[in-house]
Amino acid sequence: MKKRITVIIVTVITLLTIVSYLIFQMLTDDQDIEEVIKQEFRSLGQYVENVYSIEYLDDDRVLIFYSWSYPEYSNLGVLELEKTWRGWQFVEAISNRIEIENAWLKGVYAEITDHVILRGTVTAAVEEIVLITDDGREYCPSVGKAERNMWYLILEDEPFEEATFILFDRNGEVIREEVLQFDLNS
Amino acid sequence: MNLSLKYKVLMIFMLLVFIGVFLYYYGAKVRQEEADAEALRDYSYIVREYALDAVYKSKENPVEVELYPSAYTEAILERWKAISDRYPEFEYPEAAIEEGDWFKVNRVIKDAEMLKDTVDKMYEDATVEFEGLKGSFTTLLDYIFYQKYEPSNIEDILIDLGFESPREEE
């Protein structure tokens, strides 16, 4: 009798564990990342936000590039989320105040967890950017479009303090070259 | 299964204790979440108002946000300091700024009486004629934080007192 009760209890607990795990999996798989991002903005108290890009580093890690603050969207943010058994969870966020008007190109150096991020605003006519560092390395930062244009680069090599940015329009014509300096201690 | 009254009472008591403990911890968790949300809203306000850079390390018990002044913060502080240099009663919280205690900094400037007295003195000291109503205590806040001139006659006053450069003729 005692043995039978033990078997029943163990079976019920095992079944409950499996069912709970499957339900959690189902819920987290069905999670709408955009809805999660919105909730994160609300919890950070950051309103009137604009998402420029959602960059998946791998299946379980994502960086969201956005701006916030009415009316100028003058704070550029990066939010890092990680997918856990509880769904997408906050890891870290950064926010930088940046000039957004009267400039062809602006940029700032920042670090979030173990990533180095360069990002800034760029004038609306720009479709593509090529960046050449002072030691000759070449990168193509992504350009995200929302209320304004934002460029960003997730840097996996050594950081640099200065770079020339070549700005291209939609026809592939160079419209401007700008040199930006980055404060690596910021 | 026939349980004696003693066991029944004990079971009900245990159940009530369990529910009580659950409600206590649930209530504490909700209160903590509300406190965290309020703290994050305060950080959001201070970041926006003082044009600060921020690193949000943790947004749950404990909330951990690192704040750093940007070039725009420096410009805000320069305007504030310039007014304080001429009107010492308009306090400039040097120590709190050095410490990076932006909430303390903010409490200093939100003294409506200090703001109003300084604005009144600026209108009294100015040698230029002005039209319209004098500024209120928000006039200085608008100028220091956003370099906004409200009412517009404050721009002439600020130029006259040497806080702003004269307008370039078009």
Coordinates of C-alpha atoms in Angstrom, one line a residue:
Chain A
M1 CA 0.0 0.0 0.0
K2 CA 2.8 2.4 1.0
K3 CA 4.8 1.5 -2.1
R4 CA 1.7 2.2 -4.3
I5 CA 1.2 5.6 -2.8
T6 CA 4.9 6.5 -3.3
V7 CA 4.7 5.4 -7.0
I8 CA 1.5 7.6 -7.4
I9 CA 3.1 10.6 -5.8
V10 CA 6.3 10.3 -7.8
T11 CA 4.3 9.8 -11.1
V12 CA 2.1 12.9 -10.3
I13 CA 5.1 15.1 -9.5
T14 CA 7.0 13.9 -12.6
L15 CA 3.9 14.5 -14.8
L16 CA 3.4 18.0 -13.3
T17 CA 7.1 18.9 -13.9
I18 CA 6.9 17.8 -17.5
V19 CA 3.6 19.6 -18.2
S20 CA 4.9 22.8 -16.4
Y21 CA 8.1 22.7 -18.5
L22 CA 6.1 22.2 -21.7
I23 CA 3.7 25.0 -20.8
F24 CA 6.7 27.4 -20.1
Q25 CA 8.3 26.4 -23.4
M26 CA 5.1 27.0 -25.2
L27 CA 4.6 30.4 -23.6
T28 CA 8.2 31.6 -24.1
D29 CA 8.3 30.3 -27.7
D30 CA 5.1 32.3 -28.4
Q31 CA 6.4 35.4 -26.8
D32 CA 6.2 38.4 -29.2
I33 CA 9.6 40.1 -29.0
E34 CA 8.1 43.4 -29.9
E35 CA 5.6 43.2 -27.0
V36 CA 8.4 42.2 -24.7
I37 CA 10.4 45.3 -25.8
K38 CA 7.5 47.6 -25.2
Q39 CA 7.1 46.2 -21.7
E40 CA 10.8 46.8 -21.1
F41 CA 10.5 50.4 -22.2
R42 CA 7.5 50.9 -19.8
S43 CA 9.4 49.3 -16.9
L44 CA 12.5 51.5 -17.6
G45 CA 10.1 54.6 -17.6
Q46 CA 11.3 55.5 -21.1
Y47 CA 8.4 56.8 -23.2
V48 CA 7.9 58.0 -26.8
E49 CA 10.4 55.5 -28.0
N50 CA 11.4 54.5 -31.6
V51 CA 12.9 51.2 -32.4
Y52 CA 15.5 51.4 -35.2
S53 CA 16.7 47.8 -35.2
I54 CA 16.4 44.4 -33.4
E55 CA 19.8 42.7 -33.8
Y56 CA 19.9 39.0 -32.8
L57 CA 23.4 38.1 -31.6
D58 CA 22.3 34.4 -31.5
D59 CA 19.0 32.6 -30.8
D60 CA 19.0 33.6 -27.1
R61 CA 20.4 37.1 -27.1
V62 CA 19.2 40.2 -28.7
L63 CA 20.2 43.9 -28.9
I64 CA 17.6 46.5 -29.5
F65 CA 18.7 49.9 -30.9
Y66 CA 16.2 52.7 -30.1
S67 CA 15.7 56.3 -29.2
W68 CA 13.5 57.8 -26.6
S69 CA 12.3 61.0 -25.0
Y70 CA 9.7 63.4 -26.5
P71 CA 9.9 65.5 -28.6
E72 CA 13.4 65.2 -30.0
Y73 CA 14.1 61.4 -29.5
S74 CA 17.4 62.7 -28.3
N75 CA 18.4 59.8 -26.1
L76 CA 19.8 56.8 -28.0
G77 CA 19.4 53.6 -26.2
V78 CA 20.5 50.0 -26.5
L79 CA 18.7 47.3 -24.6
E80 CA 20.0 43.8 -24.2
L81 CA 17.7 40.8 -23.6
E82 CA 18.4 37.2 -23.0
K83 CA 16.0 34.3 -23.5
T84 CA 15.8 32.1 -20.4
W85 CA 13.3 29.5 -19.3
R86 CA 11.2 32.4 -18.1
G87 CA 11.2 34.0 -21.6
W88 CA 13.0 37.1 -22.7
Q89 CA 14.6 38.8 -19.7
F90 CA 16.4 42.1 -19.2
V91 CA 20.2 42.0 -19.1
E92 CA 21.3 45.6 -19.4
A93 CA 20.5 48.9 -21.0
I94 CA 22.4 52.0 -21.9
S95 CA 21.3 55.5 -22.9
N96 CA 23.3 58.3 -24.4
R97 CA 22.3 61.9 -25.0
I98 CA 23.3 62.9 -28.5
E99 CA 22.9 65.8 -30.8
I100 CA 20.3 65.0 -33.4
E101 CA 19.8 68.1 -35.4
N102 CA 21.9 70.2 -37.7
A103 CA 24.4 67.5 -38.2
W104 CA 25.3 65.1 -41.0
L105 CA 26.6 62.5 -38.6
K106 CA 27.1 62.1 -34.9
G107 CA 28.4 59.1 -33.0
V108 CA 29.2 57.8 -29.5
Y109 CA 31.2 54.9 -28.1
A110 CA 29.5 52.8 -25.5
E111 CA 29.8 49.4 -23.9
I112 CA 26.9 47.1 -22.9
T113 CA 27.8 43.8 -21.1
D114 CA 30.7 42.5 -23.1
H115 CA 29.9 44.3 -26.4
V116 CA 31.4 47.4 -27.8
I117 CA 28.8 49.5 -29.6
L118 CA 29.4 52.6 -31.8
R119 CA 26.2 54.3 -32.8
G120 CA 24.7 57.7 -33.6
T121 CA 22.5 59.7 -35.9
V122 CA 22.9 60.3 -39.6
T123 CA 21.0 62.5 -41.9
A124 CA 18.0 61.0 -43.7
A125 CA 19.4 60.9 -47.2
V126 CA 22.1 58.4 -46.2
E127 CA 21.4 54.7 -47.2
E128 CA 24.8 53.2 -46.7
I129 CA 27.9 54.0 -44.7
V130 CA 31.5 52.9 -45.0
L131 CA 33.8 53.6 -42.1
I132 CA 37.6 53.6 -42.3
T133 CA 39.5 53.7 -39.0
D134 CA 42.7 55.7 -38.5
D135 CA 44.6 52.4 -38.6
G136 CA 43.1 51.4 -41.9
R137 CA 40.3 49.0 -40.9
E138 CA 37.1 49.1 -42.9
Y139 CA 33.6 48.5 -41.6
C140 CA 30.0 48.9 -42.9
P141 CA 27.8 50.0 -40.0
S142 CA 24.1 49.2 -40.3
V143 CA 21.6 52.0 -40.9
G144 CA 18.3 51.8 -39.0
K145 CA 15.3 53.9 -40.0
A146 CA 12.5 55.2 -37.8
E147 CA 11.7 58.7 -36.8
R148 CA 15.3 59.6 -37.9
N149 CA 18.2 57.6 -39.2
M150 CA 20.5 55.8 -36.8
W151 CA 23.8 54.0 -37.7
Y152 CA 25.3 51.4 -35.5
L153 CA 28.2 49.0 -35.4
I154 CA 28.7 46.1 -33.0
L155 CA 32.5 46.1 -32.8
E156 CA 34.2 42.7 -32.2
D157 CA 37.8 44.0 -32.8
E158 CA 39.9 46.6 -31.0
P159 CA 38.1 49.9 -30.4
F160 CA 39.4 53.0 -32.3
E161 CA 39.4 56.6 -31.5
E162 CA 38.9 58.1 -34.9
A163 CA 37.4 57.1 -38.2
T164 CA 36.4 58.6 -41.5
F165 CA 32.8 57.9 -42.5
I166 CA 31.9 57.9 -46.1
L167 CA 28.1 58.5 -46.6
F168 CA 26.3 57.1 -49.6
D169 CA 22.9 58.0 -50.9
R170 CA 20.3 55.5 -52.4
N171 CA 22.1 55.7 -55.8
G172 CA 25.4 54.6 -54.3
E173 CA 26.8 58.1 -54.8
V174 CA 29.1 59.5 -52.1
I175 CA 27.3 62.5 -50.6
R176 CA 29.7 63.4 -47.8
E177 CA 32.8 62.3 -45.8
E178 CA 33.0 63.0 -42.1
V179 CA 35.6 62.3 -39.5
L180 CA 34.3 61.3 -36.1
Q181 CA 36.3 61.0 -32.9
F182 CA 35.2 58.7 -30.1
D183 CA 35.9 59.0 -26.4
L184 CA 36.7 55.4 -25.3
N185 CA 36.4 56.3 -21.7
S186 CA 32.8 57.4 -22.0
Chain B
M1 CA -11.0 8.6 6.5
N2 CA -12.1 9.8 9.9
L3 CA -10.0 12.5 11.3
S4 CA -10.4 13.7 14.9
L5 CA -11.4 17.3 15.5
K6 CA -7.9 18.0 16.8
Y7 CA -6.4 17.1 13.4
K8 CA -9.0 19.0 11.5
V9 CA -8.3 22.2 13.5
L10 CA -4.6 21.6 13.1
M11 CA -5.0 21.2 9.3
I12 CA -7.1 24.4 9.0
F13 CA -4.5 26.2 11.2
M14 CA -1.7 25.0 9.0
L15 CA -3.6 26.1 5.9
L16 CA -4.2 29.5 7.3
V17 CA -0.5 29.9 8.2
F18 CA 0.4 28.9 4.7
I19 CA -2.0 31.4 3.1
G20 CA -0.9 34.1 5.5
V21 CA 2.8 33.6 4.7
F22 CA 2.0 33.5 0.9
L23 CA 0.0 36.7 1.1
Y24 CA 2.7 38.4 3.2
Y25 CA 5.4 37.6 0.7
Y26 CA 3.2 38.3 -2.3
G27 CA 2.3 41.8 -0.8
A28 CA 6.0 42.5 -0.1
K29 CA 6.9 41.5 -3.6
V30 CA 4.2 43.8 -5.1
R31 CA 5.4 46.7 -2.9
Q32 CA 9.0 46.1 -3.9
E33 CA 8.0 46.1 -7.6
E34 CA 6.1 49.3 -7.2
A35 CA 9.1 50.9 -5.4
D36 CA 11.5 49.7 -8.2
A37 CA 9.1 51.1 -10.9
E38 CA 9.0 54.5 -9.2
A39 CA 12.8 54.5 -8.8
L40 CA 13.2 53.8 -12.5
R41 CA 10.7 56.6 -13.4
D42 CA 12.8 59.0 -11.3
Y43 CA 15.9 57.9 -13.1
S44 CA 14.2 58.4 -16.4
Y45 CA 13.2 61.9 -15.4
I46 CA 16.7 62.8 -14.2
V47 CA 18.4 61.3 -17.3
R48 CA 16.1 63.3 -19.6
E49 CA 16.2 66.5 -17.6
Y50 CA 19.9 66.7 -17.1
A51 CA 20.8 65.1 -20.5
L52 CA 22.7 62.4 -18.7
D53 CA 24.2 59.2 -20.1
A54 CA 23.0 56.1 -18.2
V55 CA 23.8 52.5 -17.7
Y56 CA 20.9 50.4 -16.4
K57 CA 22.7 47.5 -14.6
S58 CA 19.7 46.2 -12.8
K59 CA 16.0 47.2 -12.8
E60 CA 14.9 44.9 -10.0
N61 CA 15.6 44.9 -6.3
P62 CA 18.0 46.6 -6.0
V63 CA 17.6 49.1 -8.9
E64 CA 21.1 49.9 -10.1
V65 CA 21.6 52.8 -12.6
E66 CA 25.0 54.5 -13.2
L67 CA 24.7 58.2 -14.4
Y68 CA 27.3 60.2 -16.3
P69 CA 27.2 63.8 -17.4
S70 CA 27.2 64.4 -21.2
A71 CA 28.3 67.5 -23.1
Y72 CA 24.7 68.7 -22.8
T73 CA 24.8 68.3 -19.0
E74 CA 27.9 70.4 -18.9
A75 CA 26.1 73.1 -20.9
I76 CA 23.2 73.0 -18.5
L77 CA 25.6 73.3 -15.5
E78 CA 27.5 76.2 -17.2
R79 CA 24.3 78.2 -17.5
W80 CA 23.3 77.5 -13.9
K81 CA 26.8 78.4 -12.6
A82 CA 26.9 81.6 -14.6
I83 CA 23.7 82.8 -12.9
S84 CA 24.9 81.6 -9.5
D85 CA 28.2 83.5 -9.9
R86 CA 26.3 86.8 -10.3
Y87 CA 23.5 85.9 -7.9
P88 CA 25.1 83.9 -5.1
E89 CA 21.7 83.2 -3.4
F90 CA 20.9 81.2 -6.5
E91 CA 22.6 78.1 -5.1
Y92 CA 24.9 76.0 -7.3
P93 CA 25.4 72.6 -5.7
E94 CA 29.0 72.0 -6.5
A95 CA 29.5 69.2 -4.0
A96 CA 26.4 67.2 -5.1
I97 CA 27.5 67.6 -8.8
E98 CA 31.0 66.4 -8.0
E99 CA 29.5 63.4 -6.2
G100 CA 27.2 62.7 -9.1
D101 CA 24.1 62.9 -6.8
W102 CA 21.7 64.2 -9.5
F103 CA 18.6 63.8 -7.3
K104 CA 20.2 66.1 -4.7
V105 CA 21.2 68.5 -7.5
N106 CA 17.6 68.5 -8.7
R107 CA 16.2 69.2 -5.3
V108 CA 18.3 72.4 -5.1
I109 CA 17.0 73.9 -8.3
K110 CA 13.4 73.1 -7.6
D111 CA 13.2 75.8 -5.0
A112 CA 10.5 78.0 -6.5
E113 CA 11.1 80.9 -4.2
M114 CA 14.8 81.0 -5.1
L115 CA 14.0 80.9 -8.8
K116 CA 11.4 83.6 -8.6
D117 CA 13.6 86.0 -6.5
T118 CA 16.5 85.5 -9.0
V119 CA 14.3 86.2 -12.0
D120 CA 12.9 89.3 -10.3
K121 CA 16.4 90.6 -9.6
M122 CA 17.5 89.9 -13.2
Y123 CA 14.6 92.1 -14.5
E124 CA 15.5 94.8 -11.9
D125 CA 19.2 94.8 -12.8
A126 CA 18.7 94.8 -16.6
T127 CA 19.2 98.1 -18.3
V128 CA 17.1 97.3 -21.4
E129 CA 13.5 98.1 -22.0
F130 CA 11.3 95.1 -22.3
E131 CA 7.7 94.5 -23.4
G132 CA 5.2 92.1 -22.0
L133 CA 5.0 90.3 -18.7
K134 CA 8.0 89.5 -16.5
G135 CA 9.1 85.9 -16.3
S136 CA 8.0 83.5 -13.6
F137 CA 10.1 80.9 -11.7
T138 CA 9.8 78.5 -14.7
T139 CA 11.5 81.1 -16.9
L140 CA 14.9 80.2 -15.3
L141 CA 14.3 76.5 -15.5
D142 CA 13.4 76.8 -19.2
Y143 CA 16.5 78.8 -19.9
I144 CA 18.9 76.6 -17.9
F145 CA 17.6 73.2 -19.0
Y146 CA 16.5 73.9 -22.6
Q147 CA 17.9 77.3 -23.4
K148 CA 14.4 78.3 -24.1
Y149 CA 13.3 81.9 -23.7
E150 CA 9.8 82.1 -22.2
P151 CA 8.6 84.8 -22.1
S152 CA 10.6 86.0 -25.1
N153 CA 11.7 89.2 -23.3
I154 CA 14.0 87.2 -21.1
E155 CA 16.4 86.7 -24.0
D156 CA 17.1 90.5 -24.1
I157 CA 17.6 90.5 -20.3
L158 CA 20.0 87.6 -20.4
I159 CA 22.0 89.3 -23.2
D160 CA 22.0 92.6 -21.4
L161 CA 23.3 90.9 -18.2
G162 CA 26.0 89.1 -20.2
F163 CA 24.8 85.6 -19.8
E164 CA 24.2 85.2 -23.5
S165 CA 26.0 86.6 -26.5
P166 CA 24.3 89.3 -28.5
R167 CA 22.2 88.1 -31.4
E168 CA 23.9 88.2 -34.8
E169 CA 22.2 90.7 -37.2
E170 CA 20.7 88.9 -40.2

